[in-house]
């Protein structure tokens, strides 16, 4: 049993035309037992920056609380929000600080940077960044997610089409993974608005 | 005679005074003043900007007021470099509390925590005290809107209206006369500007010599810290009867 598979998770983020979407499953389990079906894995840092944390649920929550701490201080001192690229470097540094006793979580970061340019990236539990122009995935369903995203993704999708694509990719992938699923949560961010949607999938 | 006891902050004088702490308060008496007034729907902080050279170009939006956390802000009087250290300390303390308890720090706890830091510099280490006084304004669920004053000794008190910095005694007595219970924020702004206009040295009060900030609750329940724009501040000054409106040509 791997510690990363203890709670089960699925995360995906995709880039569209001047927008991005980040989605997660909603299951929280303790190995084979499902304990919650409304578990939050995607968190807001500020209006244009979100982070999803897969892996061990307690580490995901603690990482998020540490990031809120750091971002609040940044905002107070610099009187502005953090850019996504800067935030990704911060997450990477925080994870590497625990190089020999790491947090068992893999973040997926998605945000709108300067000129409303969408930015996504993922990293492993030690902070190795992986920047991508199209999509990033993480969690126990990551292999299925890679396959689904690769086949369904097209560049420069409009928000409505991006929402459809990311939802289908997420639901079809978690159906092949027994540890993630029980519905989906999708967040679609454009320069002018943020839409949150809950997906109903196979509840098993 | 007291010279013998000045050199160390950690020593009492024979009369039972801490001279270094008192000298720190002297330093603050020469700094730009700040006034805080508690209203029913918020707290008003007004500060006097000492340096108003045209050549000044700061990146920070305010010189006298600082946000400590979403629900607590402060106005400063005294040595700015000392103030920056303490503001940073206060911000860290607020975030550490929020991290540990996943709740915003109650205002009095924050003030107490910062004052404990200040007190340490009057008792250990042989370091001089911080030459700063603060006016803390904030809101929490237990006690609603609050205003606190803290000084270099590490003492603090909760107030309905208070003044720190230059001419603070004159300002405080004016506030004592004119403060009424159940003031709204608007009335508090007028009172603060009137008192400040009488205690400030300059002959005419303009928006560029002042800073005004208000802490209030938004309809959503969120605490809002709003710094007044120079244009709105000019309007307030005219409404308070402190300046003449710009003459129409």
PDB file of N, CA and C in Angstrom, chain A residues 16-74:
ATOM      1  N   UNK A  16      -7.421  26.834 -21.729  1.00  0.00           N
ATOM      2  CA  UNK A  16      -8.278  27.134 -22.880  1.00  0.00           C
ATOM      3  C   UNK A  16      -7.887  28.480 -23.456  1.00  0.00           C
ATOM      4  N   UNK A  17      -8.788  29.106 -24.201  1.00  0.00           N
ATOM      5  CA  UNK A  17      -8.488  30.404 -24.801  1.00  0.00           C
ATOM      6  C   UNK A  17      -8.759  31.480 -23.758  1.00  0.00           C
ATOM      7  N   UNK A  18      -7.673  32.066 -23.211  1.00  0.00           N
ATOM      8  CA  UNK A  18      -7.809  33.086 -22.153  1.00  0.00           C
ATOM      9  C   UNK A  18      -8.621  32.608 -20.961  1.00  0.00           C
ATOM     10  N   UNK A  19      -8.572  31.303 -20.710  1.00  0.00           N
ATOM     11  CA  UNK A  19      -9.279  30.782 -19.545  1.00  0.00           C
ATOM     12  C   UNK A  19      -8.599  29.483 -19.132  1.00  0.00           C
ATOM     13  N   UNK A  20      -8.945  29.001 -17.939  1.00  0.00           N
ATOM     14  CA  UNK A  20      -8.452  27.687 -17.551  1.00  0.00           C
ATOM     15  C   UNK A  20      -9.531  26.995 -16.747  1.00  0.00           C
ATOM     16  N   UNK A  21      -9.402  25.671 -16.622  1.00  0.00           N
ATOM     17  CA  UNK A  21     -10.331  24.918 -15.788  1.00  0.00           C
ATOM     18  C   UNK A  21      -9.510  23.985 -14.919  1.00  0.00           C
ATOM     19  N   UNK A  22      -9.948  23.813 -13.684  1.00  0.00           N
ATOM     20  CA  UNK A  22      -9.301  22.873 -12.769  1.00  0.00           C
ATOM     21  C   UNK A  22     -10.402  22.028 -12.149  1.00  0.00           C
ATOM     22  N   UNK A  23     -10.166  20.712 -12.131  1.00  0.00           N
ATOM     23  CA  UNK A  23     -11.235  19.815 -11.684  1.00  0.00           C
ATOM     24  C   UNK A  23     -10.673  18.743 -10.775  1.00  0.00           C
ATOM     25  N   UNK A  24     -11.525  18.260  -9.861  1.00  0.00           N
ATOM     26  CA  UNK A  24     -11.102  17.186  -8.968  1.00  0.00           C
ATOM     27  C   UNK A  24     -12.268  16.243  -8.738  1.00  0.00           C
ATOM     28  N   UNK A  25     -11.941  15.077  -8.166  1.00  0.00           N
ATOM     29  CA  UNK A  25     -13.014  14.175  -7.766  1.00  0.00           C
ATOM     30  C   UNK A  25     -13.457  14.603  -6.365  1.00  0.00           C
ATOM     31  N   UNK A  26     -14.425  13.894  -5.794  1.00  0.00           N
ATOM     32  CA  UNK A  26     -14.947  14.322  -4.486  1.00  0.00           C
ATOM     33  C   UNK A  26     -14.844  13.257  -3.413  1.00  0.00           C
ATOM     34  N   UNK A  27     -14.147  12.153  -3.737  1.00  0.00           N
ATOM     35  CA  UNK A  27     -14.120  11.061  -2.761  1.00  0.00           C
ATOM     36  C   UNK A  27     -13.010  11.269  -1.751  1.00  0.00           C
ATOM     37  N   UNK A  28     -13.324  10.962  -0.508  1.00  0.00           N
ATOM     38  CA  UNK A  28     -12.280  10.820   0.506  1.00  0.00           C
ATOM     39  C   UNK A  28     -12.453   9.424   1.064  1.00  0.00           C
ATOM     40  N   UNK A  29     -11.407   8.611   0.963  1.00  0.00           N
ATOM     41  CA  UNK A  29     -11.519   7.257   1.480  1.00  0.00           C
ATOM     42  C   UNK A  29     -10.438   6.959   2.487  1.00  0.00           C
ATOM     43  N   UNK A  30     -10.631   5.883   3.233  1.00  0.00           N
ATOM     44  CA  UNK A  30      -9.570   5.340   4.069  1.00  0.00           C
ATOM     45  C   UNK A  30      -9.351   3.948   3.513  1.00  0.00           C
ATOM     46  N   UNK A  31      -8.413   3.851   2.598  1.00  0.00           N
ATOM     47  CA  UNK A  31      -8.177   2.650   1.789  1.00  0.00           C
ATOM     48  C   UNK A  31      -9.453   2.245   1.070  1.00  0.00           C
ATOM     49  N   UNK A  32     -10.017   1.080   1.400  1.00  0.00           N
ATOM     50  CA  UNK A  32     -11.168   0.667   0.609  1.00  0.00           C
ATOM     51  C   UNK A  32     -12.469   1.325   1.050  1.00  0.00           C
ATOM     52  N   UNK A  33     -12.519   1.893   2.243  1.00  0.00           N
ATOM     53  CA  UNK A  33     -13.772   2.471   2.739  1.00  0.00           C
ATOM     54  C   UNK A  33     -13.923   3.915   2.309  1.00  0.00           C
ATOM     55  N   UNK A  34     -15.089   4.270   1.797  1.00  0.00           N
ATOM     56  CA  UNK A  34     -15.353   5.662   1.442  1.00  0.00           C
ATOM     57  C   UNK A  34     -15.885   6.376   2.670  1.00  0.00           C
ATOM     58  N   UNK A  35     -15.270   7.501   2.991  1.00  0.00           N
ATOM     59  CA  UNK A  35     -15.626   8.197   4.221  1.00  0.00           C
ATOM     60  C   UNK A  35     -16.365   9.517   3.943  1.00  0.00           C
ATOM     61  N   UNK A  36     -16.085  10.154   2.798  1.00  0.00           N
ATOM     62  CA  UNK A  36     -16.791  11.389   2.451  1.00  0.00           C
ATOM     63  C   UNK A  36     -16.958  11.461   0.951  1.00  0.00           C
ATOM     64  N   UNK A  37     -18.032  12.112   0.494  1.00  0.00           N
ATOM     65  CA  UNK A  37     -18.283  12.260  -0.937  1.00  0.00           C
ATOM     66  C   UNK A  37     -18.374  13.727  -1.329  1.00  0.00           C
ATOM     67  N   UNK A  38     -17.845  14.597  -0.453  1.00  0.00           N
ATOM     68  CA  UNK A  38     -17.882  16.030  -0.760  1.00  0.00           C
ATOM     69  C   UNK A  38     -16.560  16.665  -0.357  1.00  0.00           C
ATOM     70  N   UNK A  39     -15.497  15.905  -0.502  1.00  0.00           N
ATOM     71  CA  UNK A  39     -14.202  16.374  -0.006  1.00  0.00           C
ATOM     72  C   UNK A  39     -13.604  17.405  -0.953  1.00  0.00           C
ATOM     73  N   UNK A  40     -13.114  18.512  -0.383  1.00  0.00           N
ATOM     74  CA  UNK A  40     -12.586  19.585  -1.215  1.00  0.00           C
ATOM     75  C   UNK A  40     -11.086  19.402  -1.419  1.00  0.00           C
ATOM     76  N   UNK A  41     -10.670  19.357  -2.698  1.00  0.00           N
ATOM     77  CA  UNK A  41      -9.241  19.247  -2.991  1.00  0.00           C
ATOM     78  C   UNK A  41      -8.710  20.444  -3.751  1.00  0.00           C
ATOM     79  N   UNK A  42      -9.634  21.277  -4.258  1.00  0.00           N
ATOM     80  CA  UNK A  42      -9.204  22.456  -5.005  1.00  0.00           C
ATOM     81  C   UNK A  42      -9.459  23.663  -4.118  1.00  0.00           C
ATOM     82  N   UNK A  43      -8.420  24.484  -3.920  1.00  0.00           N
ATOM     83  CA  UNK A  43      -8.538  25.612  -2.996  1.00  0.00           C
ATOM     84  C   UNK A  43      -8.211  26.909  -3.707  1.00  0.00           C
ATOM     85  N   UNK A  44      -8.836  27.981  -3.229  1.00  0.00           N
ATOM     86  CA  UNK A  44      -8.583  29.284  -3.835  1.00  0.00           C
ATOM     87  C   UNK A  44      -7.457  29.983  -3.084  1.00  0.00           C
ATOM     88  N   UNK A  45      -6.517  30.540  -3.830  1.00  0.00           N
ATOM     89  CA  UNK A  45      -5.478  31.349  -3.205  1.00  0.00           C
ATOM     90  C   UNK A  45      -5.867  32.825  -3.339  1.00  0.00           C
ATOM     91  N   UNK A  46      -6.199  33.221  -4.554  1.00  0.00           N
ATOM     92  CA  UNK A  46      -6.859  34.513  -4.748  1.00  0.00           C
ATOM     93  C   UNK A  46      -7.747  34.379  -5.970  1.00  0.00           C
ATOM     94  N   UNK A  47      -8.438  35.459  -6.337  1.00  0.00           N
ATOM     95  CA  UNK A  47      -9.467  35.373  -7.383  1.00  0.00           C
ATOM     96  C   UNK A  47      -8.982  34.736  -8.673  1.00  0.00           C
ATOM     97  N   UNK A  48      -7.684  34.843  -8.971  1.00  0.00           N
ATOM     98  CA  UNK A  48      -7.204  34.322 -10.245  1.00  0.00           C
ATOM     99  C   UNK A  48      -6.153  33.225 -10.069  1.00  0.00           C
ATOM    100  N   UNK A  49      -6.164  32.566  -8.920  1.00  0.00           N
ATOM    101  CA  UNK A  49      -5.158  31.516  -8.692  1.00  0.00           C
ATOM    102  C   UNK A  49      -5.747  30.436  -7.810  1.00  0.00           C
ATOM    103  N   UNK A  50      -5.666  29.198  -8.287  1.00  0.00           N
ATOM    104  CA  UNK A  50      -6.212  28.063  -7.535  1.00  0.00           C
ATOM    105  C   UNK A  50      -5.172  26.967  -7.470  1.00  0.00           C
ATOM    106  N   UNK A  51      -5.244  26.190  -6.401  1.00  0.00           N
ATOM    107  CA  UNK A  51      -4.339  25.048  -6.270  1.00  0.00           C
ATOM    108  C   UNK A  51      -5.139  23.819  -5.880  1.00  0.00           C
ATOM    109  N   UNK A  52      -4.850  22.704  -6.583  1.00  0.00           N
ATOM    110  CA  UNK A  52      -5.455  21.438  -6.197  1.00  0.00           C
ATOM    111  C   UNK A  52      -4.343  20.589  -5.600  1.00  0.00           C
ATOM    112  N   UNK A  53      -4.679  19.835  -4.555  1.00  0.00           N
ATOM    113  CA  UNK A  53      -3.659  19.029  -3.887  1.00  0.00           C
ATOM    114  C   UNK A  53      -4.133  17.591  -3.803  1.00  0.00           C
ATOM    115  N   UNK A  54      -3.416  16.679  -4.495  1.00  0.00           N
ATOM    116  CA  UNK A  54      -3.796  15.270  -4.450  1.00  0.00           C
ATOM    117  C   UNK A  54      -2.874  14.555  -3.477  1.00  0.00           C
ATOM    118  N   UNK A  55      -3.189  13.307  -3.206  1.00  0.00           N
ATOM    119  CA  UNK A  55      -2.332  12.540  -2.308  1.00  0.00           C
ATOM    120  C   UNK A  55      -2.967  12.428  -0.932  1.00  0.00           C
ATOM    121  N   UNK A  56      -2.138  12.393   0.089  1.00  0.00           N
ATOM    122  CA  UNK A  56      -2.636  12.221   1.451  1.00  0.00           C
ATOM    123  C   UNK A  56      -3.454  13.445   1.860  1.00  0.00           C
ATOM    124  N   UNK A  57      -4.692  13.205   2.277  1.00  0.00           N
ATOM    125  CA  UNK A  57      -5.618  14.317   2.526  1.00  0.00           C
ATOM    126  C   UNK A  57      -5.129  15.258   3.621  1.00  0.00           C
ATOM    127  N   UNK A  58      -4.552  14.695   4.686  1.00  0.00           N
ATOM    128  CA  UNK A  58      -4.118  15.573   5.783  1.00  0.00           C
ATOM    129  C   UNK A  58      -2.984  16.484   5.325  1.00  0.00           C
ATOM    130  N   UNK A  59      -2.088  15.934   4.489  1.00  0.00           N
ATOM    131  CA  UNK A  59      -1.007  16.775   3.962  1.00  0.00           C
ATOM    132  C   UNK A  59      -1.545  17.825   3.006  1.00  0.00           C
ATOM    133  N   UNK A  60      -2.572  17.471   2.233  1.00  0.00           N
ATOM    134  CA  UNK A  60      -3.173  18.454   1.326  1.00  0.00           C
ATOM    135  C   UNK A  60      -3.738  19.618   2.127  1.00  0.00           C
ATOM    136  N   UNK A  61      -4.432  19.324   3.214  1.00  0.00           N
ATOM    137  CA  UNK A  61      -5.034  20.394   4.022  1.00  0.00           C
ATOM    138  C   UNK A  61      -3.959  21.228   4.692  1.00  0.00           C
ATOM    139  N   UNK A  62      -2.926  20.563   5.226  1.00  0.00           N
ATOM    140  CA  UNK A  62      -1.860  21.310   5.909  1.00  0.00           C
ATOM    141  C   UNK A  62      -1.091  22.184   4.924  1.00  0.00           C
ATOM    142  N   UNK A  63      -0.781  21.637   3.759  1.00  0.00           N
ATOM    143  CA  UNK A  63      -0.074  22.412   2.725  1.00  0.00           C
ATOM    144  C   UNK A  63      -0.872  23.654   2.392  1.00  0.00           C
ATOM    145  N   UNK A  64      -2.189  23.485   2.234  1.00  0.00           N
ATOM    146  CA  UNK A  64      -3.034  24.617   1.901  1.00  0.00           C
ATOM    147  C   UNK A  64      -2.979  25.681   2.985  1.00  0.00           C
ATOM    148  N   UNK A  65      -3.045  25.242   4.257  1.00  0.00           N
ATOM    149  CA  UNK A  65      -3.011  26.209   5.358  1.00  0.00           C
ATOM    150  C   UNK A  65      -1.673  26.957   5.389  1.00  0.00           C
ATOM    151  N   UNK A  66      -0.578  26.257   5.116  1.00  0.00           N
ATOM    152  CA  UNK A  66       0.736  26.908   5.065  1.00  0.00           C
ATOM    153  C   UNK A  66       0.798  27.910   3.930  1.00  0.00           C
ATOM    154  N   UNK A  67       0.179  27.550   2.793  1.00  0.00           N
ATOM    155  CA  UNK A  67       0.215  28.454   1.640  1.00  0.00           C
ATOM    156  C   UNK A  67      -0.620  29.700   1.896  1.00  0.00           C
ATOM    157  N   UNK A  68      -1.732  29.548   2.591  1.00  0.00           N
ATOM    158  CA  UNK A  68      -2.548  30.722   2.950  1.00  0.00           C
ATOM    159  C   UNK A  68      -1.716  31.663   3.817  1.00  0.00           C
ATOM    160  N   UNK A  69      -1.007  31.095   4.777  1.00  0.00           N
ATOM    161  CA  UNK A  69      -0.113  31.863   5.674  1.00  0.00           C
ATOM    162  C   UNK A  69       0.859  32.690   4.843  1.00  0.00           C
ATOM    163  N   UNK A  70       1.542  32.016   3.917  1.00  0.00           N
ATOM    164  CA  UNK A  70       2.574  32.699   3.142  1.00  0.00           C
ATOM    165  C   UNK A  70       1.983  33.725   2.186  1.00  0.00           C
ATOM    166  N   UNK A  71       0.852  33.366   1.564  1.00  0.00           N
ATOM    167  CA  UNK A  71       0.282  34.293   0.600  1.00  0.00           C
ATOM    168  C   UNK A  71      -0.282  35.533   1.274  1.00  0.00           C
ATOM    169  N   UNK A  72      -0.887  35.372   2.448  1.00  0.00           N
ATOM    170  CA  UNK A  72      -1.436  36.524   3.177  1.00  0.00           C
ATOM    171  C   UNK A  72      -0.316  37.500   3.502  1.00  0.00           C
ATOM    172  N   UNK A  73       0.833  36.984   3.966  1.00  0.00           N
ATOM    173  CA  UNK A  73       1.953  37.874   4.305  1.00  0.00           C
ATOM    174  C   UNK A  73       2.468  38.579   3.057  1.00  0.00           C
ATOM    175  N   UNK A  74       2.526  37.827   1.946  1.00  0.00           N
ATOM    176  CA  UNK A  74       2.971  38.416   0.677  1.00  0.00           C
ATOM    177  C   UNK A  74       2.057  39.566   0.283  1.00  0.00           C
TER     178      UNK A  74
END
